[in-house]
Amino acid sequence: MAETLSLPGFVNAHSHAFQRALRGRTEGDDFWGWRDAMLELAESLTVEQVRVGYEQVYREMLNAGYTAVGEFHYLGAAEAHAAVEAASEAGIELVLLLAAYGRGGIDRFRQGSPAEYLEQLEELRAAGVRVGLAPHSVRACTRDWLEELGRYAAAESLPLHVHACEQPREIEECLAEHGLRPIELLAETGCLGPHTTVVHATHADAHELDLLAEAGARICVCPTTEANLGDGFAPVQELCERGIGICVGSDSNVRIDPLEELRELEGIARRRAGRRNVVSVSSLLCFGADEGAAALGLEQWPDVEVDLEHRSLAGVEDVHAGLVFGSSADVFV
Ligand SMILES: [Zn+2]
């Protein structure tokens, strides 16, 4: 029996499992071009393909050290149940972050009204599924939708996840429509609070970061996907200076490796600061586990075992630092 070390399992706070199928494809000049390919794939999937495909992706996550996942789901109500079944088959803890999509995208993403959305959410809750609200973005949800969802999430103390400030164009459009930047609009519509997780926030400005800090909201950074899509650099140091909680997600699942997400997160911070050790190893491991669990409203989730005899850790003095800076997910048993 190999010698092992037990750690809190990594928590993948932001996943779109179906996008795993797009890894290794190179079409699309930018985020918006990639999005066209993603929409085409999303449109083509059947409920059965979701069930089978997600189970495979969730097994990969478990093998890579993630023991819980927040699935940010916008493929439809029947498909949400298929995702839940897939997670249960694979044996991963799942929180279904049901996306609200009022406009744009494709037909299967959209509900007719916030009431119809809340009906879908309540149906999942009644079936015993752990859920969170997920107004997709300020592109997909109008002010009315945001207000209604923000109210419901606060009243029910449920997690609320939302994409914001991933791309400059999204910010320009929000300014043109509302005279506010996306995170300012979320604050004004009651969508920012201690149960809120803003996904990306790559281009958030200082005022938006102050709003997040005041509200006690978190940010989910998805470094391997943000790199792949040319999103930009997360403002890691600015977040830490304000005491904003950070968690990580595999997002498009171009890579499934929590150590790589954490290493890249710190790598971004080091490149921008021009120095080493911007975030401590213990904080990085906390981002990878506890913060993700808190973002999903999970109090308990399974541990993970590290193979201390793995070649990546041979001769390493500080195992925790060796994990984050010198290992890949194959060190997990
Ligand atoms: Zn996403």
Short mmCIF file of C-alpha atoms and ligand atoms in Angstrom, two decimals:
data_model
loop_
_atom_site.label_atom_id
_atom_site.label_comp_id
_atom_site.label_asym_id
_atom_site.label_seq_id
_atom_site.Cartn_x
_atom_site.Cartn_y
_atom_site.Cartn_z
CA MET A 1 0.00 0.00 0.00
CA ALA A 2 1.52 3.34 -1.04
CA GLU A 3 1.89 6.07 1.56
CA THR A 4 -0.78 8.72 1.10
CA LEU A 5 -1.80 12.10 2.47
CA SER A 6 -5.43 13.07 2.96
CA LEU A 7 -6.55 16.56 1.91
CA PRO A 8 -9.97 18.20 1.62
CA GLY A 9 -11.22 17.32 -1.87
CA PHE A 10 -10.96 20.01 -4.52
CA VAL A 11 -14.19 21.75 -5.41
CA ASN A 12 -14.91 22.68 -9.00
CA ALA A 13 -17.14 25.71 -8.51
CA HIS A 14 -17.88 26.31 -12.20
CA SER A 15 -18.33 23.68 -14.89
CA HIS A 16 -20.13 23.35 -18.22
CA ALA A 17 -19.58 19.61 -18.67
CA PHE A 18 -20.76 19.44 -22.29
CA GLN A 19 -18.02 21.85 -23.40
CA ARG A 20 -15.40 19.15 -22.66
CA ALA A 21 -16.15 17.93 -26.20
CA LEU A 22 -14.69 21.18 -27.63
CA ARG A 23 -11.20 20.69 -26.17
CA GLY A 24 -8.51 20.49 -28.79
CA ARG A 25 -10.64 22.33 -31.34
CA THR A 26 -9.24 25.59 -32.61
CA GLU A 27 -11.96 27.34 -34.58
CA GLY A 28 -13.04 30.88 -33.69
CA ASP A 29 -10.75 33.91 -33.73
CA ASP A 30 -11.89 35.08 -30.30
CA PHE A 31 -14.33 34.33 -27.49
CA TRP A 32 -17.30 35.21 -29.69
CA GLY A 33 -16.12 32.92 -32.48
CA TRP A 34 -15.62 30.08 -29.99
CA ARG A 35 -19.10 30.80 -28.63
CA ASP A 36 -20.61 30.08 -32.08
CA ALA A 37 -19.05 26.60 -32.06
CA MET A 38 -20.22 26.10 -28.48
CA LEU A 39 -23.81 27.09 -29.37
CA GLU A 40 -23.81 24.69 -32.31
CA LEU A 41 -22.74 21.84 -30.03
CA ALA A 42 -25.25 22.83 -27.32
CA GLU A 43 -28.06 22.83 -29.86
CA SER A 44 -27.24 19.31 -31.07
CA LEU A 45 -27.20 17.44 -27.73
CA THR A 46 -29.90 14.96 -26.69
CA VAL A 47 -30.90 14.23 -23.08
CA GLU A 48 -29.25 10.79 -23.35
CA GLN A 49 -26.00 12.31 -24.65
CA VAL A 50 -26.01 14.67 -21.66
CA ARG A 51 -26.47 11.77 -19.23
CA VAL A 52 -23.74 9.59 -20.73
CA GLY A 53 -21.30 12.38 -21.60
CA TYR A 54 -21.55 14.13 -18.22
CA GLU A 55 -20.97 10.90 -16.34
CA GLN A 56 -17.68 10.48 -18.20
CA VAL A 57 -16.62 14.07 -17.47
CA TYR A 58 -17.55 13.74 -13.78
CA ARG A 59 -15.46 10.54 -13.55
CA GLU A 60 -12.52 12.45 -14.99
CA MET A 61 -13.06 15.17 -12.37
CA LEU A 62 -13.04 12.61 -9.55
CA ASN A 63 -9.84 11.05 -10.89
CA ALA A 64 -8.31 14.54 -10.97
CA GLY A 65 -9.04 15.27 -7.30
CA TYR A 66 -12.31 17.19 -7.59
CA THR A 67 -14.86 15.63 -5.24
CA ALA A 68 -17.61 18.22 -5.76
CA VAL A 69 -18.79 20.24 -8.73
CA GLY A 70 -21.09 23.18 -9.42
CA GLU A 71 -22.65 22.50 -12.81
CA PHE A 72 -23.73 25.81 -14.36
CA HIS A 73 -26.46 24.34 -16.49
CA TYR A 74 -28.27 25.99 -19.40
CA LEU A 75 -29.26 23.08 -21.64
CA GLY A 76 -32.85 22.66 -20.43
CA ALA A 77 -34.94 21.19 -17.60
CA ALA A 78 -34.93 17.50 -18.62
CA GLU A 79 -31.19 17.77 -19.22
CA ALA A 80 -30.76 19.16 -15.67
CA HIS A 81 -32.18 15.91 -14.28
CA ALA A 82 -29.86 13.96 -16.62
CA ALA A 83 -26.87 15.89 -15.22
CA VAL A 84 -27.95 15.03 -11.68
CA GLU A 85 -28.22 11.33 -12.61
CA ALA A 86 -24.80 11.42 -14.27
CA ALA A 87 -23.19 12.87 -11.13
CA SER A 88 -24.85 10.30 -8.94
CA GLU A 89 -23.64 7.45 -11.22
CA ALA A 90 -20.11 8.85 -11.19
CA GLY A 91 -20.19 9.44 -7.42
CA ILE A 92 -19.36 13.17 -7.39
CA GLU A 93 -21.13 15.69 -5.14
CA LEU A 94 -23.12 18.00 -7.44
CA VAL A 95 -24.80 21.36 -7.00
CA LEU A 96 -26.99 22.17 -9.98
CA LEU A 97 -26.65 25.87 -10.73
CA LEU A 98 -29.69 26.28 -12.94
CA ALA A 99 -29.13 29.04 -15.47
CA ALA A 100 -31.81 31.66 -16.08
CA TYR A 101 -31.76 32.80 -19.68
CA GLY A 102 -34.26 35.44 -20.68
CA ARG A 103 -32.92 36.52 -24.05
CA GLY A 104 -30.27 35.68 -26.65
CA GLY A 105 -28.50 32.33 -26.91
CA ILE A 106 -30.57 29.52 -28.47
CA ASP A 107 -34.13 28.26 -27.88
CA ARG A 108 -33.32 25.50 -25.42
CA PHE A 109 -31.52 27.93 -23.07
CA ARG A 110 -34.50 30.22 -22.52
CA GLN A 111 -37.37 30.28 -20.05
CA GLY A 112 -40.40 32.46 -20.86
CA SER A 113 -40.33 34.39 -17.59
CA PRO A 114 -38.67 34.47 -14.17
CA ALA A 115 -41.74 32.60 -12.85
CA GLU A 116 -41.19 29.77 -15.34
CA TYR A 117 -37.53 29.65 -14.32
CA LEU A 118 -38.38 29.48 -10.61
CA GLU A 119 -40.84 26.66 -11.34
CA GLN A 120 -38.02 24.62 -12.92
CA LEU A 121 -35.81 25.37 -9.94
CA GLU A 122 -38.47 24.41 -7.42
CA GLU A 123 -39.15 21.18 -9.25
CA LEU A 124 -35.48 20.23 -8.87
CA ARG A 125 -35.49 21.20 -5.19
CA ALA A 126 -38.61 19.11 -4.61
CA ALA A 127 -36.76 16.14 -6.15
CA GLY A 128 -34.04 16.57 -3.52
CA VAL A 129 -31.46 18.16 -5.84
CA ARG A 130 -29.02 20.69 -4.34
CA VAL A 131 -29.49 23.84 -6.38
CA GLY A 132 -28.28 27.36 -6.81
CA LEU A 133 -29.65 30.22 -8.91
CA ALA A 134 -27.66 31.21 -11.94
CA PRO A 135 -28.81 34.25 -13.88
CA HIS A 136 -26.55 33.46 -16.83
CA SER A 137 -25.18 36.98 -17.33
CA VAL A 138 -26.31 40.57 -17.75
CA ARG A 139 -26.47 39.76 -21.46
CA ALA A 140 -29.06 37.01 -20.90
CA CYS A 141 -31.07 38.56 -18.05
CA THR A 142 -32.80 41.93 -18.00
CA ARG A 143 -33.02 44.11 -14.91
CA ASP A 144 -36.46 42.64 -13.96
CA TRP A 145 -35.14 39.09 -14.09
CA LEU A 146 -32.11 39.99 -11.99
CA GLU A 147 -34.28 41.70 -9.36
CA GLU A 148 -36.64 38.75 -9.05
CA LEU A 149 -33.88 36.14 -8.91
CA GLY A 150 -31.82 38.20 -6.47
CA ARG A 151 -34.83 38.44 -4.16
CA TYR A 152 -35.55 34.72 -4.30
CA ALA A 153 -31.92 33.70 -3.68
CA ALA A 154 -31.63 36.06 -0.69
CA ALA A 155 -34.95 34.92 0.81
CA GLU A 156 -34.04 31.23 0.43
CA SER A 157 -30.31 31.67 1.32
CA LEU A 158 -29.38 29.84 -1.88
CA PRO A 159 -26.12 30.30 -3.80
CA LEU A 160 -26.37 32.73 -6.71
CA HIS A 161 -23.78 32.39 -9.47
CA VAL A 162 -23.49 34.72 -12.45
CA HIS A 163 -20.96 35.29 -15.25
CA ALA A 164 -19.73 38.90 -15.28
CA CYS A 165 -16.96 41.03 -16.75
CA GLU A 166 -15.42 38.19 -18.75
CA GLN A 167 -15.13 40.18 -21.98
CA PRO A 168 -14.77 43.93 -22.71
CA ARG A 169 -17.67 43.84 -25.22
CA GLU A 170 -20.06 42.60 -22.52
CA ILE A 171 -19.13 45.62 -20.37
CA GLU A 172 -19.60 48.07 -23.25
CA GLU A 173 -23.05 46.62 -24.02
CA CYS A 174 -24.08 46.80 -20.36
CA LEU A 175 -22.92 50.42 -20.12
CA ALA A 176 -24.90 51.26 -23.28
CA GLU A 177 -28.08 49.57 -21.99
CA HIS A 178 -28.00 50.50 -18.30
CA GLY A 179 -25.33 53.18 -17.85
CA LEU A 180 -23.76 50.75 -15.39
CA ARG A 181 -20.99 48.16 -15.53
CA PRO A 182 -22.13 44.52 -15.05
CA ILE A 183 -21.18 44.17 -11.37
CA GLU A 184 -22.69 47.61 -10.64
CA LEU A 185 -25.93 46.37 -12.20
CA LEU A 186 -25.79 43.18 -10.10
CA ALA A 187 -25.36 45.31 -6.96
CA GLU A 188 -28.27 47.56 -7.92
CA THR A 189 -30.62 44.65 -8.63
CA GLY A 190 -29.97 42.87 -5.32
CA CYS A 191 -27.83 40.11 -6.82
CA LEU A 192 -24.71 40.76 -4.72
CA GLY A 193 -24.52 39.22 -1.26
CA PRO A 194 -22.56 36.71 0.80
CA HIS A 195 -24.07 33.81 -1.18
CA THR A 196 -23.06 35.33 -4.54
CA THR A 197 -20.26 34.06 -6.74
CA VAL A 198 -19.30 36.17 -9.74
CA VAL A 199 -17.66 34.00 -12.37
CA HIS A 200 -14.56 35.52 -14.06
CA ALA A 201 -14.66 39.27 -13.15
CA THR A 202 -11.57 39.47 -15.35
CA HIS A 203 -12.21 43.06 -16.44
CA ALA A 204 -13.92 44.33 -13.26
CA ASP A 205 -12.77 47.83 -12.34
CA ALA A 206 -11.83 49.11 -8.87
CA HIS A 207 -15.37 50.24 -8.05
CA GLU A 208 -16.81 46.86 -9.01
CA LEU A 209 -14.22 45.09 -6.84
CA ASP A 210 -15.13 47.39 -3.93
CA LEU A 211 -18.79 46.45 -4.39
CA LEU A 212 -17.91 42.73 -4.28
CA ALA A 213 -15.85 43.22 -1.11
CA GLU A 214 -18.62 45.22 0.61
CA ALA A 215 -21.21 42.57 -0.23
CA GLY A 216 -18.98 39.68 0.91
CA ALA A 217 -19.38 38.07 -2.52
CA ARG A 218 -16.85 35.66 -4.04
CA ILE A 219 -15.19 35.40 -7.42
CA CYS A 220 -14.70 32.17 -9.30
CA VAL A 221 -11.58 32.32 -11.44
CA CYS A 222 -11.23 29.78 -14.27
CA PRO A 223 -7.63 30.26 -15.40
CA THR A 224 -7.20 27.46 -17.97
CA THR A 225 -10.43 28.38 -19.76
CA GLU A 226 -9.74 32.12 -19.52
CA ALA A 227 -6.33 31.48 -21.11
CA ASN A 228 -7.83 29.28 -23.81
CA LEU A 229 -10.48 31.88 -24.73
CA GLY A 230 -8.16 34.88 -24.55
CA ASP A 231 -10.25 36.46 -21.80
CA GLY A 232 -7.40 38.23 -20.02
CA PHE A 233 -5.85 38.11 -16.56
CA ALA A 234 -7.82 37.86 -13.32
CA PRO A 235 -6.95 40.74 -10.94
CA VAL A 236 -5.73 38.26 -8.30
CA GLN A 237 -3.66 40.66 -6.20
CA GLU A 238 -6.42 43.30 -6.14
CA LEU A 239 -8.91 40.65 -4.99
CA CYS A 240 -6.63 39.47 -2.19
CA GLU A 241 -5.94 43.04 -1.03
CA ARG A 242 -9.69 43.57 -0.65
CA GLY A 243 -10.19 40.24 1.13
CA ILE A 244 -12.53 38.93 -1.59
CA GLY A 245 -12.92 35.15 -1.47
CA ILE A 246 -11.64 33.30 -4.54
CA CYS A 247 -12.57 29.84 -5.78
CA VAL A 248 -11.73 28.02 -9.01
CA GLY A 249 -13.62 26.29 -11.79
CA SER A 250 -12.75 24.15 -14.79
CA ASP A 251 -15.45 26.04 -16.76
CA SER A 252 -15.18 24.81 -20.38
CA ASN A 253 -13.25 21.74 -19.15
CA VAL A 254 -10.48 22.28 -21.68
CA ARG A 255 -8.34 20.94 -18.80
CA ILE A 256 -9.50 19.01 -15.75
CA ASP A 257 -6.80 19.56 -13.12
CA PRO A 258 -7.31 21.63 -9.97
CA LEU A 259 -3.56 21.94 -9.38
CA GLU A 260 -3.15 23.50 -12.81
CA GLU A 261 -5.92 26.02 -12.10
CA LEU A 262 -4.26 27.04 -8.81
CA ARG A 263 -0.77 27.16 -10.30
CA GLU A 264 -2.01 29.31 -13.18
CA LEU A 265 -3.89 31.61 -10.79
CA GLU A 266 -0.70 32.26 -8.84
CA GLY A 267 1.29 32.43 -12.09
CA ILE A 268 -0.96 35.26 -13.34
CA ALA A 269 -0.48 37.11 -10.06
CA ARG A 270 3.31 36.67 -10.19
CA ARG A 271 3.60 37.79 -13.81
CA ARG A 272 1.60 40.92 -13.08
CA ALA A 273 3.34 41.72 -9.76
CA GLY A 274 6.85 40.85 -10.96
CA ARG A 275 7.53 38.86 -7.79
CA ARG A 276 7.01 35.44 -6.20
CA ASN A 277 4.59 34.25 -3.48
CA VAL A 278 1.72 36.67 -4.10
CA VAL A 279 -0.72 34.12 -2.64
CA SER A 280 0.51 31.59 -0.04
CA VAL A 281 0.30 27.87 -0.73
CA SER A 282 -2.17 27.36 2.12
CA SER A 283 -4.42 30.11 0.71
CA LEU A 284 -4.23 28.57 -2.77
CA LEU A 285 -5.27 25.17 -1.40
CA CYS A 286 -8.08 26.89 0.48
CA PHE A 287 -9.24 28.55 -2.78
CA GLY A 288 -9.26 25.10 -4.37
CA ALA A 289 -11.35 23.45 -1.67
CA ASP A 290 -13.04 25.39 1.17
CA GLU A 291 -13.84 28.52 -0.83
CA GLY A 292 -15.36 26.46 -3.62
CA ALA A 293 -17.46 24.53 -1.12
CA ALA A 294 -18.64 27.77 0.47
CA ALA A 295 -19.52 29.16 -2.96
CA LEU A 296 -21.73 26.12 -3.54
CA GLY A 297 -23.22 26.13 -0.04
CA LEU A 298 -21.61 22.76 0.80
CA GLU A 299 -20.65 22.05 4.38
CA GLN A 300 -19.30 18.57 3.76
CA TRP A 301 -17.63 17.01 0.78
CA PRO A 302 -15.25 14.05 0.41
CA ASP A 303 -11.48 14.21 0.93
CA VAL A 304 -8.89 13.29 -1.64
CA GLU A 305 -5.76 11.09 -1.24
CA VAL A 306 -2.35 12.16 -2.51
CA ASP A 307 0.13 9.44 -3.51
CA LEU A 308 3.23 10.52 -1.58
CA GLU A 309 5.36 8.03 -3.51
CA HIS A 310 4.47 9.60 -6.86
CA ARG A 311 7.54 10.59 -8.90
CA SER A 312 6.41 14.24 -9.03
CA LEU A 313 6.77 14.43 -5.25
CA ALA A 314 10.04 12.48 -4.90
CA GLY A 315 12.56 14.51 -2.87
CA VAL A 316 10.13 17.40 -2.32
CA GLU A 317 10.49 18.92 1.16
CA ASP A 318 7.16 20.73 1.36
CA VAL A 319 4.51 18.41 -0.06
CA HIS A 320 1.81 21.09 -0.22
CA ALA A 321 4.02 23.48 -2.22
CA GLY A 322 5.24 20.55 -4.31
CA LEU A 323 1.67 19.73 -5.17
CA VAL A 324 0.69 23.22 -6.27
CA PHE A 325 3.89 24.12 -8.10
CA GLY A 326 5.32 20.82 -9.29
CA SER A 327 2.53 18.29 -9.79
CA SER A 328 -0.41 17.41 -11.98
CA ALA A 329 -3.67 15.74 -11.08
CA ASP A 330 -2.18 12.25 -11.58
CA VAL A 331 -0.76 12.45 -8.01
CA PHE A 332 -4.24 11.72 -6.66
CA VAL A 333 -5.01 8.09 -5.91
ZN ZN B 1 -19.08 29.64 -17.59
#
